[in-house]
Tab-separated table of N, CA and C and ligand atoms in Angstrom:
chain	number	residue	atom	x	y	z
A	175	UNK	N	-140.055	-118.785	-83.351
A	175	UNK	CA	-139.611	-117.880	-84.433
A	175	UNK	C	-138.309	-117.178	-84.032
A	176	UNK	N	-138.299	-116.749	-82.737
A	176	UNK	CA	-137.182	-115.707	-82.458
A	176	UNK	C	-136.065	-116.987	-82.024
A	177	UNK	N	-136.042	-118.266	-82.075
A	177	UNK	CA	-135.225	-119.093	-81.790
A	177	UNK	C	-134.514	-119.069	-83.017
A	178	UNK	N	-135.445	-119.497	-83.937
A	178	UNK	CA	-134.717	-119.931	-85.315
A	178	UNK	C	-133.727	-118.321	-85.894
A	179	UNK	N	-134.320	-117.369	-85.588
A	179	UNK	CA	-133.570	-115.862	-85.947
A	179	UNK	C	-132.109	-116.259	-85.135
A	180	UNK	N	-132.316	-116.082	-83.838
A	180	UNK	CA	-131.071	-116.179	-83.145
A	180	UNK	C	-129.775	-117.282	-83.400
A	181	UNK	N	-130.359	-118.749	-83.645
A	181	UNK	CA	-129.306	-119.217	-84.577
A	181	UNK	C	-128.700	-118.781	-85.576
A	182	UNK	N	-129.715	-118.779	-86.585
A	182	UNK	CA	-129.115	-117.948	-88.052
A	182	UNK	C	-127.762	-116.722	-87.519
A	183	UNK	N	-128.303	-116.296	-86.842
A	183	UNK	CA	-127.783	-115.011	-86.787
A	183	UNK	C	-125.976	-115.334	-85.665
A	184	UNK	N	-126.287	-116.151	-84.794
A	184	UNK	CA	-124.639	-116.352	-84.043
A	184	UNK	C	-124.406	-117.644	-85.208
A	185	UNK	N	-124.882	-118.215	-85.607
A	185	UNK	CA	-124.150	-119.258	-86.394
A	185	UNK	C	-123.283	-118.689	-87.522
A	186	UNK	N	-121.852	-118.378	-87.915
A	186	UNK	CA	-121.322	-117.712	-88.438
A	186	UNK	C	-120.508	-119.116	-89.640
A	187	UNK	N	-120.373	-118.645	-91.007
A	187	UNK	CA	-119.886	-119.711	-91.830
A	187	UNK	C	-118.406	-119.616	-92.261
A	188	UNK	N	-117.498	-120.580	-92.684
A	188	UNK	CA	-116.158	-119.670	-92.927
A	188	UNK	C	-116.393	-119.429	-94.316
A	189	UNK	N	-115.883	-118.245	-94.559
A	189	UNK	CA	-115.622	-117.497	-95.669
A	189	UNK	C	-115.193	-118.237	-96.851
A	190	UNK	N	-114.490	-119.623	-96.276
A	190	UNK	CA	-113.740	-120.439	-97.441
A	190	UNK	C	-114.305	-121.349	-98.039
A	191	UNK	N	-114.742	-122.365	-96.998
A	191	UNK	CA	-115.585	-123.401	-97.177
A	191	UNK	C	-117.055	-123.432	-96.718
A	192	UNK	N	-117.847	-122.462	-96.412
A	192	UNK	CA	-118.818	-122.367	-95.404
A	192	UNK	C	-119.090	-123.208	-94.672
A	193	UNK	N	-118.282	-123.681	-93.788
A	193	UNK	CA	-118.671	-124.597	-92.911
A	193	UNK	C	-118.776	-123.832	-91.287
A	194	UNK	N	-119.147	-124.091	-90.483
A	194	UNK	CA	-118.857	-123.627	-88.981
A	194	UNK	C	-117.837	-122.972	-88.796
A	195	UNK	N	-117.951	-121.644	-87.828
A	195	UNK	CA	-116.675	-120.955	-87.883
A	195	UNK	C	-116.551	-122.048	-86.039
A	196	UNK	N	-115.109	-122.505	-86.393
A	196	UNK	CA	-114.482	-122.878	-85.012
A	196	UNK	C	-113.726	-121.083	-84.271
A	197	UNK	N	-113.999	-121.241	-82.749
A	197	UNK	CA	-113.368	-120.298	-81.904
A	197	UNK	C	-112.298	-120.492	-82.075
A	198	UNK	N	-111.709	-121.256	-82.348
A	198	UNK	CA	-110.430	-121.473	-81.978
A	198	UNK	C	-109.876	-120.438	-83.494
A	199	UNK	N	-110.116	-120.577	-84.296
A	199	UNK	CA	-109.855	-120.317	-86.232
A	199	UNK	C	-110.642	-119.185	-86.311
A	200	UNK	N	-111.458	-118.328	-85.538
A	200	UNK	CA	-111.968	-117.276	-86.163
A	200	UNK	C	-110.988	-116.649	-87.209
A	201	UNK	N	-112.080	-115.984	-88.264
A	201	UNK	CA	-113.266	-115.948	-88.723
A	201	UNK	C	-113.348	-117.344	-89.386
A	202	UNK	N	-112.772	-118.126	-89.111
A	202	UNK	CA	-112.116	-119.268	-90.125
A	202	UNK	C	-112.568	-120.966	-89.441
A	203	UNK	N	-112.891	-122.015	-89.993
A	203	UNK	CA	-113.404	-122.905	-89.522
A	203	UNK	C	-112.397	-124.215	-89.072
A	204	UNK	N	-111.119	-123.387	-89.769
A	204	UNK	CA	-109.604	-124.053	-89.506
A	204	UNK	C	-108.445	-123.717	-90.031
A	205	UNK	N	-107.548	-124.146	-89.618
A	205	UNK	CA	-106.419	-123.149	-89.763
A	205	UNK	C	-105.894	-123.463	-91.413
A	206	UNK	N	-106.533	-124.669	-92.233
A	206	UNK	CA	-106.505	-124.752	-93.297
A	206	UNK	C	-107.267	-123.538	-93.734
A	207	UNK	N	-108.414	-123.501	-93.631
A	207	UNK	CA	-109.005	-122.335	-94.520
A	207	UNK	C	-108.481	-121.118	-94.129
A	208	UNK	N	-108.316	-120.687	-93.441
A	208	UNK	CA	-107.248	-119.452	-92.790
A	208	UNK	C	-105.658	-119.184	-93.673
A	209	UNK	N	-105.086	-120.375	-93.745
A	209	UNK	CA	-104.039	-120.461	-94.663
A	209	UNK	C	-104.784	-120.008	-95.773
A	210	UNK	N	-105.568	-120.619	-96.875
A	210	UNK	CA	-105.876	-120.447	-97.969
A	210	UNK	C	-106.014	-118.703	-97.965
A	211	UNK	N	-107.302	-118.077	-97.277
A	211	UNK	CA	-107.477	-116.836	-97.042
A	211	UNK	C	-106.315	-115.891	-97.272
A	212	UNK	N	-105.411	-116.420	-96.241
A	212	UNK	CA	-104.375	-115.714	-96.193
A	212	UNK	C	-103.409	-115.811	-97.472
A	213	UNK	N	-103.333	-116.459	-98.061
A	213	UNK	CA	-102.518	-116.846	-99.296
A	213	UNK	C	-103.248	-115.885	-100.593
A	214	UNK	N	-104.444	-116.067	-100.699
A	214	UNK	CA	-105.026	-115.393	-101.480
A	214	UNK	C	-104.631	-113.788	-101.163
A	215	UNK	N	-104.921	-113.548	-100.160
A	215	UNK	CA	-104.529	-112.021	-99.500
A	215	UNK	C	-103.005	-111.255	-99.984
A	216	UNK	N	-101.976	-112.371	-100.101
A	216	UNK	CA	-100.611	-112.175	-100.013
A	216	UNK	C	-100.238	-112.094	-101.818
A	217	UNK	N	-100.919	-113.246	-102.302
A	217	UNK	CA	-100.491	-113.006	-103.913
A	217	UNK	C	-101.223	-111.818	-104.198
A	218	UNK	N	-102.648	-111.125	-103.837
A	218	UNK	CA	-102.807	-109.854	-104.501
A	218	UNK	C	-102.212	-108.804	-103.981
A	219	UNK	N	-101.485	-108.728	-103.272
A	219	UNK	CA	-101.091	-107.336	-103.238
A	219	UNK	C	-99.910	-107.705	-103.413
A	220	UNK	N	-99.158	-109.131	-103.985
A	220	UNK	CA	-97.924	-108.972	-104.752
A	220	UNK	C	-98.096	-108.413	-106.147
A	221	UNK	N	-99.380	-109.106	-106.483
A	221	UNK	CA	-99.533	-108.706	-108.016
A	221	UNK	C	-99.731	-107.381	-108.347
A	222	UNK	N	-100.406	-107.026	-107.727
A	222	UNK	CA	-100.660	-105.536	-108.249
A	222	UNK	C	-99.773	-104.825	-108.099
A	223	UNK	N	-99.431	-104.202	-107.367
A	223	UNK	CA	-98.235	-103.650	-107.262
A	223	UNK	C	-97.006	-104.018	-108.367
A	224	UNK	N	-96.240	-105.206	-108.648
A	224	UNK	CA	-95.494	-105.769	-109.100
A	224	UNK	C	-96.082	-105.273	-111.122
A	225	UNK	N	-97.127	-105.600	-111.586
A	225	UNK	CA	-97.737	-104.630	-112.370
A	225	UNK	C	-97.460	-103.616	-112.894
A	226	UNK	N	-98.107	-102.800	-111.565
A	226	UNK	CA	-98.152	-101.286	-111.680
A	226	UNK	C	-96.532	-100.610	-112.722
A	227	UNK	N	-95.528	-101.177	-111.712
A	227	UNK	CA	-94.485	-100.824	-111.633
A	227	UNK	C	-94.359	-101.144	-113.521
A	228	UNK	N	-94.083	-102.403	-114.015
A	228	UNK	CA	-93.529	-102.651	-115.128
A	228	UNK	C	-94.343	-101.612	-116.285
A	229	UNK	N	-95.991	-101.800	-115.957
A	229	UNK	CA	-96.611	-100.604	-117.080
A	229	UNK	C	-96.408	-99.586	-116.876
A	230	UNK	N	-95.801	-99.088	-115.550
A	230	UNK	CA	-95.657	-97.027	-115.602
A	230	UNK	C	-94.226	-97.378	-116.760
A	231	UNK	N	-93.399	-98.189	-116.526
A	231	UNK	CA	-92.109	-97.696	-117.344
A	231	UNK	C	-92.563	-98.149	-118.959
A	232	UNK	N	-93.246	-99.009	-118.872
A	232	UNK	CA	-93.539	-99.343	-120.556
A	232	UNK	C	-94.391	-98.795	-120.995
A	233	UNK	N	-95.333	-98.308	-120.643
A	233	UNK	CA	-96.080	-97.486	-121.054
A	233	UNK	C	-96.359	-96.102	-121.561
A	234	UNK	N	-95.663	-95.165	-120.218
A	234	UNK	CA	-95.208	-93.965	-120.911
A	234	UNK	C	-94.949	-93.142	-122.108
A	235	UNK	N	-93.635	-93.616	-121.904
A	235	UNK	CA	-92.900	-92.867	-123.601
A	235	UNK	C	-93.494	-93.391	-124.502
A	236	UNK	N	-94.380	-95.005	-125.014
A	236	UNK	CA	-95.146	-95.021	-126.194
A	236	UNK	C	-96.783	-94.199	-126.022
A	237	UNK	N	-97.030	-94.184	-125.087
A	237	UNK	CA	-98.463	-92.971	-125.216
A	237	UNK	C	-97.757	-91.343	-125.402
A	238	UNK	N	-96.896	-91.230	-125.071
A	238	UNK	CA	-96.144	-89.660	-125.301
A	238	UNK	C	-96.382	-89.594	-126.777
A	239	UNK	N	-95.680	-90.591	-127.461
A	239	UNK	CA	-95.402	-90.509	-129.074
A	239	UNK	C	-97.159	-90.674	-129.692
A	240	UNK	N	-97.407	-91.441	-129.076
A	240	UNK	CA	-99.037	-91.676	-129.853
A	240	UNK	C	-99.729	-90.205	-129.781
A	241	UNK	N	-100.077	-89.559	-128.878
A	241	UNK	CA	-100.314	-88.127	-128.343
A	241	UNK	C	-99.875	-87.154	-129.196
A	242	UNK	N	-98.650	-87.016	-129.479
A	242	UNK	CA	-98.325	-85.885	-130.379
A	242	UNK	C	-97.663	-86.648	-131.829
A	243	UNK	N	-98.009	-87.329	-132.286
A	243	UNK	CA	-98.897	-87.973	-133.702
A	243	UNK	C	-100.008	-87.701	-133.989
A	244	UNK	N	-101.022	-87.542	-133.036
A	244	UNK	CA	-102.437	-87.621	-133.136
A	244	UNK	C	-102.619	-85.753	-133.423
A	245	UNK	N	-101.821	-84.941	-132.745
A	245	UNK	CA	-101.772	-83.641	-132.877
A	245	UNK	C	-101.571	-82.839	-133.989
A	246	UNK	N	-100.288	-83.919	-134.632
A	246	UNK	CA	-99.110	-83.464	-135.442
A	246	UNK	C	-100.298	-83.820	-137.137
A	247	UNK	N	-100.855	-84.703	-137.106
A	247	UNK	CA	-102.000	-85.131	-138.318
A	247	UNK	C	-103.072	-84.141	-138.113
A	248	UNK	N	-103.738	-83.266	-137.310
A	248	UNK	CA	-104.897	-82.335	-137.583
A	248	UNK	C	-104.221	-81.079	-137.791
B	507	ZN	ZN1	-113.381	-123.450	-93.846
């Protein structure tokens, strides 16, 4: 019983493909899935950011006007 626990438990999967994590690629089972990981990692915090930026300026001044319309009618 405590055999089968102790596998489960050091046998670690990669995150990408669940396959065997290789030592060599931690946490990663190769430097392919490591790339992928990492790629995924790099476009989101281009995107968001990159976002953010265009809706603070477009956004603004048309919720200003919606706001005191909504005031200006009660
Ligand atoms: Zn993998």
């Amino acid at each position: 019983m405590n055999e089968i626990d102790h596998k489960t438990l050091s046998a670690r999967a990669c995150p990408i493909c669940g396959k065997p994590v290789d030592p060599a690629f931690e946490p990663f089972c190769s430097k392919r899935c490591a790339d992928i990981d990492l790629n995924r990692w790099l476009s989101g915090i281009y995107t968001i950011p990159a976002k953010d930026d265009e809706d603070e300026d477009g956004e603004r001044p048309a919720e200003g006007e919606a706001g005191e319309n909504e005031r200006a009618d009660r």
